[in-house]
């Protein structure tokens, strides 16, 4: 009975992702066909076919309208109004809501020209349509995503209208219903803004890619592969859960969806080898949550960052990669320490390879990947140079088809993977070799995706289209071709029909998974529209600066807490939109006022990390509830345990705000890159051991303090030099040109200025501005800040400030005097601080080892 209840809870959580209404066969077929049509529309829009045939060519605004129309219709189709609603029928009021939603949405397309002409002067009909559209969007949000995002959007709408009645610190002039509707529904500033555009262009294709992979069996392959490689280790199933959930989370758009797919296998498996239900669920939650932080997709937030931060997609991936990887390494280590503390043993392997066999396997694997990377990178360049970009791309894709066929032939030599029963009391570790061979061909479309993104530098939309097209080919052909390679030609046609049905269901599932994301991006657009309409971002800056007293660390902690609160109950995409719109400007503004210039990507990653951590933070951690339902454990305890595992993730944003090398910013050599990776990984492992209070044996309190100190030093070595050497020194303004030309790439320009502000108060402070230090001349570098100076009697004054420039954002005004230029002092490189930290770590290791051997009588196992 308990097991049935748990299964019902899991189903309920899963239905929150895709809808829970089960219609009659006729209606179900109609709407499933409509889901299929939605996928076809998205593929058509993303492909070059509309331009090749000059047919049904849509601009981005028109595509947004069609995209939201599909999402709204399906929200009222598959999600009933209440839990008690009859799930077998589609009531008349849902048909009415669908019709009104379509009218409100397509009104924008039919009357686009008229709406543009009367922009800002909406008619009563415009306002009525807009009100209907916004109300229906809120209802669709409530049904498909639950109350949290609907409440957030409603609060922001009310805040826009009742601005004059708000507390002084966040009050504003208020807006009329007409102005709110014009801004939120009739323009591209609110619902139909950047977020919905990203959902149309990129997100749908990547969600479809994940759905097709899952339908083809890649999800089961990832789980089995991870288990075959790690199952024999201490806590092997938990380590396999971390890896498989990470792989699934990378292509999944939701922590909750990841938990209910991989977790149904990994959580019971962890419990069967000795992990308590609370810890088994917490490990799955931590792994699934981190999947949303891992490139290349990051729950679609990576593509939103491209738009919001204004940097190329590859730059986003580069900056997000190292923190995500070291966070996963630390989670693996935490799992290992939990297994050591519980004295767990590894599961028996069908074959125990010798050391030489292991080395040969690893060396062969590394060499194959290196040769493959070399062939793809340089081979593609050679093809393009000889045959031209178009023919080169065609030849590369042909080569990928050949590689796919070769890997299929390899897969045909081993048995098909079976889906294990997670409740089977006997746990067997599959053989790594046959498991690896059975699904290597699933990586070919991933290779196509990476080729498009990193080598050809296609847009994410174009790259995803090629990868999805290749994946569709694989879904149809992999089963019949494997059968042919095995000599089972008689069943070829049946396998082909199965492949066609898998493709159709994969396309339907992809569209169904997009319902909530499409609605979420539209609803989150209301938050973005409110920020731009009311100036809420500036008000939040003032509130946080007031509460933090202008101190950097309290400001970051307060911002982190607010991001966790804002992110509770929100899906990944909406989560990022909300926290970045409201809180990212706070860090930028308050930091600049206090002499801290932070790259914008670091700010956006900071707020995104803490928004995502809301998924396992009680009392609203939905991923924790999903995992607890599978583990049959207490959801609050599971969430708390998951958050303790995620403390390692929570400290990373603070570290990369102060040490941007963790984001691979300012890395000038391979040596510096290797040192950064080594120090970051070591610091995270030390921190993980300290928070678990266990290393070789249990840590005493002073050892915990020492290890936290070591981790901090490895993460931020420059902090200690700041205490020994003054980090900055001031020079006379007459040395402006000389000092500015000595700035290194990435260094900001710091000036001490004095003058009278707009309130009539005398100010004397240091301002920090971004500057392009790659420019050759002094005047070009100065112009890059947006600042123009005039010299008078050996003194420098502000002549003008370009609007929205770095100087403008720093708060400079006409007539202010530049009294000094502030520059970094010459001091030893900060990496010297690694030496005492590593020496102390070695002493702690020696002492821990000594204590462990003493307690175990000389037979202790090294964790």
mmCIF file with all atom_site columns, N, CA and C in Angstrom, residues 1-13 15 264 271 423 626 628-632:
data_model
loop_
_atom_site.group_PDB
_atom_site.id
_atom_site.type_symbol
_atom_site.label_atom_id
_atom_site.label_alt_id
_atom_site.label_comp_id
_atom_site.label_asym_id
_atom_site.label_entity_id
_atom_site.label_seq_id
_atom_site.pdbx_PDB_ins_code
_atom_site.Cartn_x
_atom_site.Cartn_y
_atom_site.Cartn_z
_atom_site.occupancy
_atom_site.B_iso_or_equiv
_atom_site.pdbx_formal_charge
_atom_site.auth_seq_id
_atom_site.auth_comp_id
_atom_site.auth_asym_id
_atom_site.auth_atom_id
_atom_site.pdbx_PDB_model_num
ATOM 1  N N  . UNK A 1 1   ? 0.834  -1.207 0.000   1.00 0.00 ? 1   UNK A N  1
ATOM 2  C CA . UNK A 1 1   ? 0.000  0.000  0.000   1.00 0.00 ? 1   UNK A CA 1
ATOM 3  C C  . UNK A 1 1   ? 0.870  1.258  0.000   1.00 0.00 ? 1   UNK A C  1
ATOM 4  N N  . UNK A 1 2   ? 1.903  1.239  0.840   1.00 0.00 ? 2   UNK A N  1
ATOM 5  C CA . UNK A 1 2   ? 2.813  2.389  0.889   1.00 0.00 ? 2   UNK A CA 1
ATOM 6  C C  . UNK A 1 2   ? 3.481  2.608  -0.452  1.00 0.00 ? 2   UNK A C  1
ATOM 7  N N  . UNK A 1 3   ? 3.849  1.477  -1.108  1.00 0.00 ? 3   UNK A N  1
ATOM 8  C CA . UNK A 1 3   ? 4.510  1.575  -2.403  1.00 0.00 ? 3   UNK A CA 1
ATOM 9  C C  . UNK A 1 3   ? 3.569  2.191  -3.432  1.00 0.00 ? 3   UNK A C  1
ATOM 10 N N  . UNK A 1 4   ? 2.276  1.821  -3.389  1.00 0.00 ? 4   UNK A N  1
ATOM 11 C CA . UNK A 1 4   ? 1.306  2.396  -4.324  1.00 0.00 ? 4   UNK A CA 1
ATOM 12 C C  . UNK A 1 4   ? 1.161  3.888  -4.105  1.00 0.00 ? 4   UNK A C  1
ATOM 13 N N  . UNK A 1 5   ? 1.126  4.319  -2.843  1.00 0.00 ? 5   UNK A N  1
ATOM 14 C CA . UNK A 1 5   ? 1.011  5.743  -2.539  1.00 0.00 ? 5   UNK A CA 1
ATOM 15 C C  . UNK A 1 5   ? 2.214  6.500  -3.072  1.00 0.00 ? 5   UNK A C  1
ATOM 16 N N  . UNK A 1 6   ? 3.394  5.935  -2.834  1.00 0.00 ? 6   UNK A N  1
ATOM 17 C CA . UNK A 1 6   ? 4.615  6.577  -3.325  1.00 0.00 ? 6   UNK A CA 1
ATOM 18 C C  . UNK A 1 6   ? 4.584  6.698  -4.840  1.00 0.00 ? 6   UNK A C  1
ATOM 19 N N  . UNK A 1 7   ? 4.126  5.599  -5.510  1.00 0.00 ? 7   UNK A N  1
ATOM 20 C CA . UNK A 1 7   ? 4.065  5.651  -6.962  1.00 0.00 ? 7   UNK A CA 1
ATOM 21 C C  . UNK A 1 7   ? 3.079  6.722  -7.420  1.00 0.00 ? 7   UNK A C  1
ATOM 22 N N  . UNK A 1 8   ? 1.952  6.835  -6.719  1.00 0.00 ? 8   UNK A N  1
ATOM 23 C CA . UNK A 1 8   ? 0.984  7.872  -7.064  1.00 0.00 ? 8   UNK A CA 1
ATOM 24 C C  . UNK A 1 8   ? 1.589  9.264  -6.915  1.00 0.00 ? 8   UNK A C  1
ATOM 25 N N  . UNK A 1 9   ? 2.387  9.442  -5.867  1.00 0.00 ? 9   UNK A N  1
ATOM 26 C CA . UNK A 1 9   ? 3.021  10.754 -5.662  1.00 0.00 ? 9   UNK A CA 1
ATOM 27 C C  . UNK A 1 9   ? 3.996  11.069 -6.792  1.00 0.00 ? 9   UNK A C  1
ATOM 28 N N  . UNK A 1 10  ? 4.757  10.044 -7.220  1.00 0.00 ? 10  UNK A N  1
ATOM 29 C CA . UNK A 1 10  ? 5.691  10.251 -8.326  1.00 0.00 ? 10  UNK A CA 1
ATOM 30 C C  . UNK A 1 10  ? 4.937  10.602 -9.597  1.00 0.00 ? 10  UNK A C  1
ATOM 31 N N  . UNK A 1 11  ? 3.865  9.879  -9.862  1.00 0.00 ? 11  UNK A N  1
ATOM 32 C CA . UNK A 1 11  ? 3.050  10.164 -11.046 1.00 0.00 ? 11  UNK A CA 1
ATOM 33 C C  . UNK A 1 11  ? 2.511  11.585 -10.990 1.00 0.00 ? 11  UNK A C  1
ATOM 34 N N  . UNK A 1 12  ? 2.059  12.007 -9.790  1.00 0.00 ? 12  UNK A N  1
ATOM 35 C CA . UNK A 1 12  ? 1.536  13.366 -9.640  1.00 0.00 ? 12  UNK A CA 1
ATOM 36 C C  . UNK A 1 12  ? 2.595  14.414 -9.949  1.00 0.00 ? 12  UNK A C  1
ATOM 37 N N  . UNK A 1 13  ? 3.812  14.163 -9.457  1.00 0.00 ? 13  UNK A N  1
ATOM 38 C CA . UNK A 1 13  ? 4.891  15.107 -9.745  1.00 0.00 ? 13  UNK A CA 1
ATOM 39 C C  . UNK A 1 13  ? 5.212  15.112 -11.228 1.00 0.00 ? 13  UNK A C  1
ATOM 40 N N  . UNK A 1 15  ? 3.219  14.381 -13.650 1.00 0.00 ? 15  UNK A N  1
ATOM 41 C CA . UNK A 1 15  ? 2.123  15.016 -14.372 1.00 0.00 ? 15  UNK A CA 1
ATOM 42 C C  . UNK A 1 15  ? 2.193  16.527 -14.293 1.00 0.00 ? 15  UNK A C  1
ATOM 43 N N  . UNK A 1 264 ? 13.751 7.194  -10.479 1.00 0.00 ? 264 UNK A N  1
ATOM 44 C CA . UNK A 1 264 ? 12.966 5.975  -10.289 1.00 0.00 ? 264 UNK A CA 1
ATOM 45 C C  . UNK A 1 264 ? 13.844 4.728  -10.340 1.00 0.00 ? 264 UNK A C  1
ATOM 46 N N  . UNK A 1 271 ? 19.156 2.696  -2.117  1.00 0.00 ? 271 UNK A N  1
ATOM 47 C CA . UNK A 1 271 ? 18.619 2.160  -0.869  1.00 0.00 ? 271 UNK A CA 1
ATOM 48 C C  . UNK A 1 271 ? 18.972 0.680  -0.703  1.00 0.00 ? 271 UNK A C  1
ATOM 49 N N  . UNK A 1 423 ? 13.171 -2.674 -8.056  1.00 0.00 ? 423 UNK A N  1
ATOM 50 C CA . UNK A 1 423 ? 12.800 -3.350 -6.811  1.00 0.00 ? 423 UNK A CA 1
ATOM 51 C C  . UNK A 1 423 ? 13.330 -4.780 -6.743  1.00 0.00 ? 423 UNK A C  1
ATOM 52 N N  . UNK A 1 626 ? 9.721  15.383 -5.035  1.00 0.00 ? 626 UNK A N  1
ATOM 53 C CA . UNK A 1 626 ? 9.681  14.299 -6.012  1.00 0.00 ? 626 UNK A CA 1
ATOM 54 C C  . UNK A 1 626 ? 10.583 13.147 -5.579  1.00 0.00 ? 626 UNK A C  1
ATOM 55 N N  . UNK A 1 628 ? 11.630 12.474 -2.527  1.00 0.00 ? 628 UNK A N  1
ATOM 56 C CA . UNK A 1 628 ? 11.118 11.868 -1.299  1.00 0.00 ? 628 UNK A CA 1
ATOM 57 C C  . UNK A 1 628 ? 9.981  10.902 -1.603  1.00 0.00 ? 628 UNK A C  1
ATOM 58 N N  . UNK A 1 629 ? 9.168  11.236 -2.625  1.00 0.00 ? 629 UNK A N  1
ATOM 59 C CA . UNK A 1 629 ? 8.077  10.334 -2.994  1.00 0.00 ? 629 UNK A CA 1
ATOM 60 C C  . UNK A 1 629 ? 8.617  9.004  -3.492  1.00 0.00 ? 629 UNK A C  1
ATOM 61 N N  . UNK A 1 630 ? 9.708  9.043  -4.248  1.00 0.00 ? 630 UNK A N  1
ATOM 62 C CA . UNK A 1 630 ? 10.303 7.803  -4.752  1.00 0.00 ? 630 UNK A CA 1
ATOM 63 C C  . UNK A 1 630 ? 11.003 7.049  -3.617  1.00 0.00 ? 630 UNK A C  1
ATOM 64 N N  . UNK A 1 631 ? 11.715 7.774  -2.765  1.00 0.00 ? 631 UNK A N  1
ATOM 65 C CA . UNK A 1 631 ? 12.475 7.147  -1.676  1.00 0.00 ? 631 UNK A CA 1
ATOM 66 C C  . UNK A 1 631 ? 11.605 6.774  -0.487  1.00 0.00 ? 631 UNK A C  1
ATOM 67 N N  . UNK A 1 632 ? 10.356 7.252  -0.500  1.00 0.00 ? 632 UNK A N  1
ATOM 68 C CA . UNK A 1 632 ? 9.445  7.046  0.633   1.00 0.00 ? 632 UNK A CA 1
ATOM 69 C C  . UNK A 1 632 ? 10.076 7.566  1.924   1.00 0.00 ? 632 UNK A C  1
#
